[in-house]
Short mmCIF file of C-alpha atoms and ligand atoms in Angstrom, two decimals:
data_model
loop_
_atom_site.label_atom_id
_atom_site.label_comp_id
_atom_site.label_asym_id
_atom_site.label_seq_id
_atom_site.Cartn_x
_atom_site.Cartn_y
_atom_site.Cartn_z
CA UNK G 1 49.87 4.66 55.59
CA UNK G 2 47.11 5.88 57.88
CA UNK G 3 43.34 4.44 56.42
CA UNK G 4 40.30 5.40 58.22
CA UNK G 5 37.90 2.62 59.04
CA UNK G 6 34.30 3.84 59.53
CA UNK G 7 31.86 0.98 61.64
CA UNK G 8 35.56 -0.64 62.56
CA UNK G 9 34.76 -2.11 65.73
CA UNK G 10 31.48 -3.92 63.92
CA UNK G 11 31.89 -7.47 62.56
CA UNK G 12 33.40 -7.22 59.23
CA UNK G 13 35.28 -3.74 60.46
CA UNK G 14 37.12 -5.64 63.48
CA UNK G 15 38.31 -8.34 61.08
CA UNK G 16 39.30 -5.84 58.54
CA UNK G 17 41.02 -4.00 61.27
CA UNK G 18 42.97 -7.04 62.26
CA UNK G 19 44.11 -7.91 58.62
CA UNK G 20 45.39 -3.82 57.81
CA UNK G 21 47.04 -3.75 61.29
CA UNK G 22 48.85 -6.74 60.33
CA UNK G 23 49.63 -5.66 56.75
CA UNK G 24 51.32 -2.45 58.61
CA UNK G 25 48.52 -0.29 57.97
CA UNK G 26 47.84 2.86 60.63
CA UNK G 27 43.95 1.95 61.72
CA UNK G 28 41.79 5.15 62.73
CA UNK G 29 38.32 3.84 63.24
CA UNK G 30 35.51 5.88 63.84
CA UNK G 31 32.47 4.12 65.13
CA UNK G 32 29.11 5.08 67.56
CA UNK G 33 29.00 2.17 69.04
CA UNK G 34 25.26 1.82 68.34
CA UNK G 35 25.87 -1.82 67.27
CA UNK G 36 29.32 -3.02 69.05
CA UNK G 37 31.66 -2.76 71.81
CA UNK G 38 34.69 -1.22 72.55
CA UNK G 39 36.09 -4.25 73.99
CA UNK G 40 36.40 -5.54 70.70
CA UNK G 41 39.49 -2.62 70.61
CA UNK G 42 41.89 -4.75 72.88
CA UNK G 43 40.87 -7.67 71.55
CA UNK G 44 42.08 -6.02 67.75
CA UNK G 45 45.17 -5.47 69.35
CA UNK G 46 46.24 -8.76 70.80
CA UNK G 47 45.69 -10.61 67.38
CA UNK G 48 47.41 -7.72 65.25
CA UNK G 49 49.92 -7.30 67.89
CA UNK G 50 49.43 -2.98 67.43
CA UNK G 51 46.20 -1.12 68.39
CA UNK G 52 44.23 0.72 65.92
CA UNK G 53 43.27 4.43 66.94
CA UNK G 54 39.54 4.69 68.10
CA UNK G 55 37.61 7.57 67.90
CA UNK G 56 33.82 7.38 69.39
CA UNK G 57 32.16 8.79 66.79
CA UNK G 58 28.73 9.17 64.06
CA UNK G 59 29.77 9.57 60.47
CA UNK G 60 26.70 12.17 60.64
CA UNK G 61 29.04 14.12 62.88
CA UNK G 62 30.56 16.46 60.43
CA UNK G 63 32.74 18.12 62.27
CA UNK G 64 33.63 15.44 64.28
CA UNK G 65 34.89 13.58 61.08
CA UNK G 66 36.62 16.97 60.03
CA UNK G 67 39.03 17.32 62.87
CA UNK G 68 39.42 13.24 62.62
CA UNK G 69 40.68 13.86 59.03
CA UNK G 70 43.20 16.90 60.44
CA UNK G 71 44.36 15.15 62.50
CA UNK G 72 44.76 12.10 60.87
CA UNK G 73 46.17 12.38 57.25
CA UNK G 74 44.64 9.09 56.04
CA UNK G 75 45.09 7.82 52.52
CA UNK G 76 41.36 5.79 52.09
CA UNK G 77 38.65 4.79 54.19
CA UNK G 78 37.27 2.02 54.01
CA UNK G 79 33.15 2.70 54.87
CA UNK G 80 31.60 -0.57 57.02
CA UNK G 81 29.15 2.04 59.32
CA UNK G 82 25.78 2.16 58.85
CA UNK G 83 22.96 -0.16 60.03
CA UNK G 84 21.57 -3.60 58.55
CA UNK G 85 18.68 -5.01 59.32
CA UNK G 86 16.20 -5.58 56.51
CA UNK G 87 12.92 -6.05 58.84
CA UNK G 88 14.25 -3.05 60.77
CA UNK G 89 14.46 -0.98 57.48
CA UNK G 90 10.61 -1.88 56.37
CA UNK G 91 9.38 -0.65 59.55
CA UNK G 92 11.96 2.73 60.18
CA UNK G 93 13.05 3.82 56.79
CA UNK G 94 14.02 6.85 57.89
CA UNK G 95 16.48 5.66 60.24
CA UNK G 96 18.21 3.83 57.60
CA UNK G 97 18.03 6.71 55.21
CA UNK G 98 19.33 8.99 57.62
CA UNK G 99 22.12 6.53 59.02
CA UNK G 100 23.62 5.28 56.11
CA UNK G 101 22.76 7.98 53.07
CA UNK G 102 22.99 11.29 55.38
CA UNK G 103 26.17 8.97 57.13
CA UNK G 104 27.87 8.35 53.36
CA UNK G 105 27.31 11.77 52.54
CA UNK G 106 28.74 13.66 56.02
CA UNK G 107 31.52 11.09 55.28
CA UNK G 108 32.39 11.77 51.65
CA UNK G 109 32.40 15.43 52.07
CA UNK G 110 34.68 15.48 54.91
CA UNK G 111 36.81 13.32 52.66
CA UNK G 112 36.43 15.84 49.84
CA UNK G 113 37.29 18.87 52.58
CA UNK G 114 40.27 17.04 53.56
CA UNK G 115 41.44 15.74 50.01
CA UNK G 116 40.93 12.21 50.78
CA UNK G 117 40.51 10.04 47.31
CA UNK G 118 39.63 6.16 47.65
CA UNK G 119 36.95 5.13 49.16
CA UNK G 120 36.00 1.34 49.72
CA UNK G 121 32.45 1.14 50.50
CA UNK G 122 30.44 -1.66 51.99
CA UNK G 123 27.52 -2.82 50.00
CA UNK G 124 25.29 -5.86 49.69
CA UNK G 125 23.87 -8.52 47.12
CA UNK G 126 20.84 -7.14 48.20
CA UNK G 127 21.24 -4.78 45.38
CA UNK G 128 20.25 -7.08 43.05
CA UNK G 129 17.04 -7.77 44.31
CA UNK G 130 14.48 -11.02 43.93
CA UNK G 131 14.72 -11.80 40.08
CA UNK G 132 18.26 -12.24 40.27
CA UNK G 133 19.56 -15.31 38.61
CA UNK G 134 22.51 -16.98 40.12
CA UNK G 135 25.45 -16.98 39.47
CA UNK G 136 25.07 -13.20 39.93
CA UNK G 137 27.42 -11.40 37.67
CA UNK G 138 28.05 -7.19 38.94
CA UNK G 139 26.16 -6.24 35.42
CA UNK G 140 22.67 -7.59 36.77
CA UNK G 141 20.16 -5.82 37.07
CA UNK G 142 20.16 -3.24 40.41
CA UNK G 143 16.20 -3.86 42.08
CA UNK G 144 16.50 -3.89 45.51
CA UNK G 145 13.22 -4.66 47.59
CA UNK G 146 14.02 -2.88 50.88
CA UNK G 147 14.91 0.19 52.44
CA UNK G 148 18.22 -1.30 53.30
CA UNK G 149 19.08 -2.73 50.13
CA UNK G 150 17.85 0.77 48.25
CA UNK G 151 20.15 2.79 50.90
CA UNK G 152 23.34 0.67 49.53
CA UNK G 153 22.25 1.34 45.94
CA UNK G 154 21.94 5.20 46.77
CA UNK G 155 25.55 4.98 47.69
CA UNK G 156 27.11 3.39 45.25
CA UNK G 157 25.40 5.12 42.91
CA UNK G 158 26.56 8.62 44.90
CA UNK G 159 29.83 6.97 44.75
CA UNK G 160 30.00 6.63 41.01
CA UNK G 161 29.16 10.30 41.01
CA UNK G 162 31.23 11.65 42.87
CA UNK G 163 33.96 9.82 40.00
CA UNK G 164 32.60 10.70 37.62
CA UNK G 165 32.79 14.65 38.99
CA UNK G 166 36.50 14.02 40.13
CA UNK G 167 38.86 12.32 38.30
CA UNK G 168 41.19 11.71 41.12
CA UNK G 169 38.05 10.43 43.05
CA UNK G 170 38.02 6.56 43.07
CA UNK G 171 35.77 4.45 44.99
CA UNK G 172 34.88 0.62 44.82
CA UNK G 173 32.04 -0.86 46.15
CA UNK G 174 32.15 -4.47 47.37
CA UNK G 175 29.02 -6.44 47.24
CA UNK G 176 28.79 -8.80 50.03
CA UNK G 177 26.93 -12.07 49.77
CA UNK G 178 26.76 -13.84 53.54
CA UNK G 179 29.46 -12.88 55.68
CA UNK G 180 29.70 -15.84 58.30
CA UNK G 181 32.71 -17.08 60.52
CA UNK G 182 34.85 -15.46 62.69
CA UNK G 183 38.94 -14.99 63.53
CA UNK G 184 40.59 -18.21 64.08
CA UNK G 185 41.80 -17.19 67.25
CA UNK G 186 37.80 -16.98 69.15
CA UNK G 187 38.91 -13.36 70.19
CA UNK G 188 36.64 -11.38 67.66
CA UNK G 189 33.42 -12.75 65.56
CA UNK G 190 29.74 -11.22 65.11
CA UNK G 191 27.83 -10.35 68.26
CA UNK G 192 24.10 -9.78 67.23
CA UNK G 193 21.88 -7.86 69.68
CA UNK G 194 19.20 -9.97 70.82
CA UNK G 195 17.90 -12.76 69.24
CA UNK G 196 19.72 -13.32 65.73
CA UNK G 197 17.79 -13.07 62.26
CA UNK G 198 20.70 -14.62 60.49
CA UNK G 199 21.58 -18.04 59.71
CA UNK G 200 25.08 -18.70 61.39
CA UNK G 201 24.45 -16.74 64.81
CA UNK G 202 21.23 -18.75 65.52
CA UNK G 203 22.85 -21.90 65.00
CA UNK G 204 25.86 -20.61 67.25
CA UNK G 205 23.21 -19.78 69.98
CA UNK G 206 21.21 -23.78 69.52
CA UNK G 207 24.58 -25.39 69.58
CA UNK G 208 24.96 -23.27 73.35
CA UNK G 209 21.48 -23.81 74.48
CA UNK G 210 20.98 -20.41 74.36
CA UNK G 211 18.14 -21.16 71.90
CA UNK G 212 16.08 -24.46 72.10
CA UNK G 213 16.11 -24.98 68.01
CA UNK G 214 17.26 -24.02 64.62
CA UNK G 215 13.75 -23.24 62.36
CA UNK G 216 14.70 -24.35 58.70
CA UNK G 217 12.92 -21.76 57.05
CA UNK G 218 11.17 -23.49 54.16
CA UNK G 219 11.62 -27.06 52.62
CA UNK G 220 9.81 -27.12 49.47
CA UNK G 221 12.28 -24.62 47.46
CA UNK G 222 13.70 -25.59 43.69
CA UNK G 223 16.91 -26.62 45.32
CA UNK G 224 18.52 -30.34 45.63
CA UNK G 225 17.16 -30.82 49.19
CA UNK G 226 14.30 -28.19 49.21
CA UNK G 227 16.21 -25.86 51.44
CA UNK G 228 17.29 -22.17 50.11
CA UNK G 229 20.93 -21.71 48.69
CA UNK G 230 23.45 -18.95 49.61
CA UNK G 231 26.63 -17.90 49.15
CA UNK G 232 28.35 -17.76 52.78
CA UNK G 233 31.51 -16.31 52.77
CA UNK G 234 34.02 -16.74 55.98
CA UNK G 235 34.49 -13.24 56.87
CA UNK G 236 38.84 -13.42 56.64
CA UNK G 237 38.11 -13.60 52.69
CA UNK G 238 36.19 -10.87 53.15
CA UNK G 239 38.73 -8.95 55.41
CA UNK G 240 41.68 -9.68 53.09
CA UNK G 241 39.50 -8.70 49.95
CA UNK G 242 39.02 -5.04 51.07
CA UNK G 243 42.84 -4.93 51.42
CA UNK G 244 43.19 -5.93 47.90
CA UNK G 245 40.44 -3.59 46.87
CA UNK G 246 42.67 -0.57 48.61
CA UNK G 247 45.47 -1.89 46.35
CA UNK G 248 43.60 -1.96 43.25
CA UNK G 249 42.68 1.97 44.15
CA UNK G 250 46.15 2.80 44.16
CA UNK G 251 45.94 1.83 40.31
CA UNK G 252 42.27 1.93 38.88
CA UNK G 253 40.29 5.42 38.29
CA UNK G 254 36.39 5.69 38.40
CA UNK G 255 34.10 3.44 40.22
CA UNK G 256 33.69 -0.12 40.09
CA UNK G 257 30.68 -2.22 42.32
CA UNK G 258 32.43 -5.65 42.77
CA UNK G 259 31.04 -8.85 44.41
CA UNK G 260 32.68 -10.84 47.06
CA UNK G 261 31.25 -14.18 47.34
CA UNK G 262 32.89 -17.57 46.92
CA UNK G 263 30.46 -18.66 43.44
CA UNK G 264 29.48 -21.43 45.71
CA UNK G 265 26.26 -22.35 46.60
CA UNK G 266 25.25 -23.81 49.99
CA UNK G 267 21.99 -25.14 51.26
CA UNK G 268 20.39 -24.87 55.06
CA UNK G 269 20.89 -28.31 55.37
CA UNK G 270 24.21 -28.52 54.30
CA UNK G 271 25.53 -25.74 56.54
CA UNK G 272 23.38 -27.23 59.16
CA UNK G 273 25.29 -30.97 58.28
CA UNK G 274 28.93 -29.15 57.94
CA UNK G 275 28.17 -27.81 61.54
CA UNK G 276 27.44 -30.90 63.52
CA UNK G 277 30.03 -32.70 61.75
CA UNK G 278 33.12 -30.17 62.47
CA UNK G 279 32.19 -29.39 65.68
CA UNK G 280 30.51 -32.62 67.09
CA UNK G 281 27.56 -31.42 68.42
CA UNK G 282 23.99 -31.78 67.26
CA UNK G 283 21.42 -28.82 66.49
CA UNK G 284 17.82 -29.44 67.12
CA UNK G 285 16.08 -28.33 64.58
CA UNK G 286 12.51 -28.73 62.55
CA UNK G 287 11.15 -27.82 59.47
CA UNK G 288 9.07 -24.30 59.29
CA UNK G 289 7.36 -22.24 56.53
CA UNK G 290 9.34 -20.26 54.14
CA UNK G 291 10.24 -16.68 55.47
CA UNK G 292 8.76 -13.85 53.64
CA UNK G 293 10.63 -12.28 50.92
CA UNK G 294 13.31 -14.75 51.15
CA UNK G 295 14.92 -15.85 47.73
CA UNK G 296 15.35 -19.85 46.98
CA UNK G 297 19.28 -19.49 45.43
CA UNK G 298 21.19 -16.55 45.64
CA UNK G 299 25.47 -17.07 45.02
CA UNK G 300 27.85 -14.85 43.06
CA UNK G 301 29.52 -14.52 40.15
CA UNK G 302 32.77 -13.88 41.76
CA UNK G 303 34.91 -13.70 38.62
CA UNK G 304 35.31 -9.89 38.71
CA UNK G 305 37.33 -9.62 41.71
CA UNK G 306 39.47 -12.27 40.80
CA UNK G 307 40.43 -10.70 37.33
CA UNK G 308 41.20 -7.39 38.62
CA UNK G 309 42.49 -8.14 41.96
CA UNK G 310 43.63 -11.38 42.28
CA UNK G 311 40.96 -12.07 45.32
CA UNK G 312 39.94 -15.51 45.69
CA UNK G 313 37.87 -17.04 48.75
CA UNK G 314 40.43 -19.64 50.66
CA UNK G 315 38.68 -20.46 53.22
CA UNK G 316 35.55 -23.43 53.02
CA UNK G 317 32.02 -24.27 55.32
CA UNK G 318 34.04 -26.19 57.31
CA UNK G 319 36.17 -23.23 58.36
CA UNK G 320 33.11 -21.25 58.34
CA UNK G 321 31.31 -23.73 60.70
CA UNK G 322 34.58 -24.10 62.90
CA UNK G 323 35.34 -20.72 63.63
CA UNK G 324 31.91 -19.73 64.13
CA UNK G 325 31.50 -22.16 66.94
CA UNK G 326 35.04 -21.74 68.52
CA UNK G 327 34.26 -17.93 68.47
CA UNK G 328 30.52 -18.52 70.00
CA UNK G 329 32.12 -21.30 72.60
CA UNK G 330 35.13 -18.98 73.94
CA UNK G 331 32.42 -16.22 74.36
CA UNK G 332 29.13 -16.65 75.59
CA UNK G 333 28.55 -13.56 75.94
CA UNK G 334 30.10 -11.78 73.09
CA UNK G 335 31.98 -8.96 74.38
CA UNK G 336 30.02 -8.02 77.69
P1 NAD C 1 27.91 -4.33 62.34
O1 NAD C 1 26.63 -3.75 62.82
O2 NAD C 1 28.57 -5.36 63.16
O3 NAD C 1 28.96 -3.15 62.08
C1 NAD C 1 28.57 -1.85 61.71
C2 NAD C 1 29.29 -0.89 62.65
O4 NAD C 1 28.92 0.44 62.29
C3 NAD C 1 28.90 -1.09 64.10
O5 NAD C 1 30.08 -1.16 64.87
C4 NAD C 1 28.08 0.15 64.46
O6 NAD C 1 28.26 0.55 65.80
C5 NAD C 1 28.63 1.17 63.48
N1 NAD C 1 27.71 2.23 63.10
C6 NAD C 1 26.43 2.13 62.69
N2 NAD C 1 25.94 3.33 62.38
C7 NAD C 1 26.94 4.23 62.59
C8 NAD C 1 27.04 5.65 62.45
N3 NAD C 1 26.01 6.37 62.04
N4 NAD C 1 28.23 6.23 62.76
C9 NAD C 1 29.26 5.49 63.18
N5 NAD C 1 29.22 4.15 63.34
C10 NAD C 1 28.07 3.53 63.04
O7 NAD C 1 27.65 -4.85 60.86
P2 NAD C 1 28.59 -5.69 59.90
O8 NAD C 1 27.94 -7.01 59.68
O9 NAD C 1 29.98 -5.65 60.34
O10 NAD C 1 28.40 -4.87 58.56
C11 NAD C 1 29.33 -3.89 58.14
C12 NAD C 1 28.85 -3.29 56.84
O11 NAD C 1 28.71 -4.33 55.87
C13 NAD C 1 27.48 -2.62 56.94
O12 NAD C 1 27.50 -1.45 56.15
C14 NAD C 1 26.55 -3.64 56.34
O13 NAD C 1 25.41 -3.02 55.76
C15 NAD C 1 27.42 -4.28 55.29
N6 NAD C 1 27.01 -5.65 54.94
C16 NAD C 1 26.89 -6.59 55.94
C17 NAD C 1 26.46 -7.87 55.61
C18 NAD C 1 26.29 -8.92 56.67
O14 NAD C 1 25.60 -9.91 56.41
N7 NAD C 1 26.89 -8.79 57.84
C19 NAD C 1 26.15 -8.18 54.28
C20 NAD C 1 26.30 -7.22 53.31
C21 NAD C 1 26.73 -5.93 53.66
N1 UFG C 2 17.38 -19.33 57.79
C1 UFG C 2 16.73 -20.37 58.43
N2 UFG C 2 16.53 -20.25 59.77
C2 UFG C 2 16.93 -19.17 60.49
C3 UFG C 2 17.62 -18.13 59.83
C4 UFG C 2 17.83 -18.24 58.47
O1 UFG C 2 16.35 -21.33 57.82
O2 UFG C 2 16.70 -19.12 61.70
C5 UFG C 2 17.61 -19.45 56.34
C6 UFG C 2 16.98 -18.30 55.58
O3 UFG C 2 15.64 -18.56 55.32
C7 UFG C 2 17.86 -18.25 54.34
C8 UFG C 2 19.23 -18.71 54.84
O4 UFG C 2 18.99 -19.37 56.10
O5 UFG C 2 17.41 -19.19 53.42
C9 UFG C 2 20.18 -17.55 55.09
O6 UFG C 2 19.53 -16.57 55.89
P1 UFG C 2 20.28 -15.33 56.51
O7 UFG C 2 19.26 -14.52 57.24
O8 UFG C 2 21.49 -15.77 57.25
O9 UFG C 2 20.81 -14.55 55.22
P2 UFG C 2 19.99 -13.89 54.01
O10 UFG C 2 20.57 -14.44 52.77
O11 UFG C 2 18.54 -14.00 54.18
O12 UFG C 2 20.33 -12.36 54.24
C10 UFG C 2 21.61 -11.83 53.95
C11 UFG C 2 21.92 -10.63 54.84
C12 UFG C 2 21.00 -9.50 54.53
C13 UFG C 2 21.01 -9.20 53.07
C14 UFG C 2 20.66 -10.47 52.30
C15 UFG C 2 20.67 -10.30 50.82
O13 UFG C 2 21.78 -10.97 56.19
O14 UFG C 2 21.48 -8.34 55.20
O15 UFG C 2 21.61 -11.47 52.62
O16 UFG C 2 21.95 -10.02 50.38
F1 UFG C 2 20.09 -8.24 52.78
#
């Protein structure tokens, strides 16, 4: 069974990639490579043991995605493309408008030209928004406070649409909480242009000396140690949950928005503790002022996934920590 994997040589794509080849999937991926490498490709292929199919490409490229899908009969795609950064969003909206809305849209009518029925789609717990209240259950309310997050919403909510208009039409939507972690084997993980925003990277890069020190980004939040809670995820869950979401297609109409998040909350400190104790190495750091727009606990409700696919997170902070490091360690450099 042939899937196409939009944004597949990204972070989360190239794991995904790894876990369909493996599960005897056919991979097409179509990616610009406006935010990753193609070296990642051979790297794919020496963990799965099989290469995935790579086409260069924009999902604004209509008719580049319409002779992808003649050529390729594919049975889903799963839809990681698009671009991510929140700050990024606030100051170029229309980029992320035009990337991931015009993107979704170029890519979901190409799929209706071609006949092509499940979609699994990408999205965020930034949906939710600021007023959240953990544990997040999918029925809370949708209030995102950024161009990014509203982009996701747009989509899912095009998404349920497009169900609703269909009946054969069936799309999930898998709300990520914080992807972190990378493939056991150091040959693939997340390779952030620049200096990281995120959490796990900017550790990665202290614990190298690439940067002198972690910032703790505020210490006087309503949390156990003062720190701000998450919900990091190691991004194998995450790979093995879209599989299970492209089985649950093959037996559940309409459109469901599902989270993927372990229900565990973690602080900075803790993650910051896990790190230097699995991997033996210490991380300068100090306490800083909160970030702007920043949230003090923000973990899932991860109940749904489990009761309709049977998707669990396996994997712990240690593993996250681990794998993170060994990936950051065997690669300096990323991919260049
Ligand atoms: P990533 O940037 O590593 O991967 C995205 C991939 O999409 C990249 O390879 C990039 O080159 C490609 N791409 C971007 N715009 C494209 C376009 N117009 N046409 C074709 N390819 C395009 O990001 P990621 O962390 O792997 O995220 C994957 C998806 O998951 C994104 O949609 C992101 O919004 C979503 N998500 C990520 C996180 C996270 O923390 N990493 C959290 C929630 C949701
Ligand atoms: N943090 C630090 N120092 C840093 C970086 C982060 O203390 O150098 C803290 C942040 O303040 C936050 C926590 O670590 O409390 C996690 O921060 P991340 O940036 O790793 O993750 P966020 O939860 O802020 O953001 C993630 C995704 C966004 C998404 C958001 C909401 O990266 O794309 O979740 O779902 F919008």
């Amino acid at each position: 069974m042939q899937i196409l994997v939009t944004g597949g040589t990204g972070y989360i794509g190239s794991h995904a990639c790894v876990e369909l080849l493996r599960a005897g999937y056919e991979v097409v991926i179509a990616d610009n490579l406006s935010n990753s490498s193609a070296a990642v490709l051979e790297r794919i292929e020496r963990i799965a043991g099989r290469a995935p199919v790579f086409y260069k490409l924009d999902v604004r490229d209509a008719e580049g995605l319409r002779l992808l899908l003649k050529r390729h009969p594919v049975k889903a795609a799963i839809h990681f493309a698009g671009v991510k950064a929140v700050a990024e969003s606030v100051a170029d909206p229309l980029k992320y408008y035009d990337n991931n809305v015009n993107g979704s849209l170029a890519l979901f009518t190409a799929m209706r030209a071609a006949g092509v029925k499940h979609m699994v789609f990408s999205s965020s717990a930034t949906v939710y928004g600021a007023q959240a209240v953990s544990p997040i259950g999918e029925q809370a309310v949708t209030a995102p406070v950024n161009p990014y997050g509203r982009t996701k919403l747009m989509i899912e909510e095009i998404l349920r649409d497009l169900c609703i208009a269909d009946p054969e039409f069936r799309a999930v939507a898998l709300r990520y909480f914080n992807p972190v972690g990378a493939h056991a084997s150091g040959l693939i993980g997340e390779a952030p242009q620049g200096t990281p925003n995120n959490l796990m990277p900017y550790i990665c890069q202290v614990a190298a000396g690439k940067l002198p020190e972690l910032q703790v980004f505020g210490k006087d939040y309503p949390t156990p140690d003062g720190t701000a809670v998450r919900d990091y995820i190691h991004v194998m869950d995450l790979a093995q949950g879209h599989l299970q979401a492209l089985d649950y297609l093959e037996r559940a109409p309409g459109f469901s928005a599902i989270n993927l998040g372990t229900g565990r909350g973690t602080s900075v400190l803790e993650i910051l503790q896990t790190f230097e104790r699995v991997n033996q190495i210490t991380i300068p750091h100090r306490m800083a002022a909160r970030r702007p727009g920043d949230t003090a606990v923000t973990y899932a409700d991860p109940r749904l996934a489990a009761e309709l696919f049977g998707w669990h997170a396996a994997l712990g902070l240690a593993d996250m920590c681990r794998d993170a490091w060994r990936w950051q360690r065997q690669n300096p450099d990323a991919y260049a």
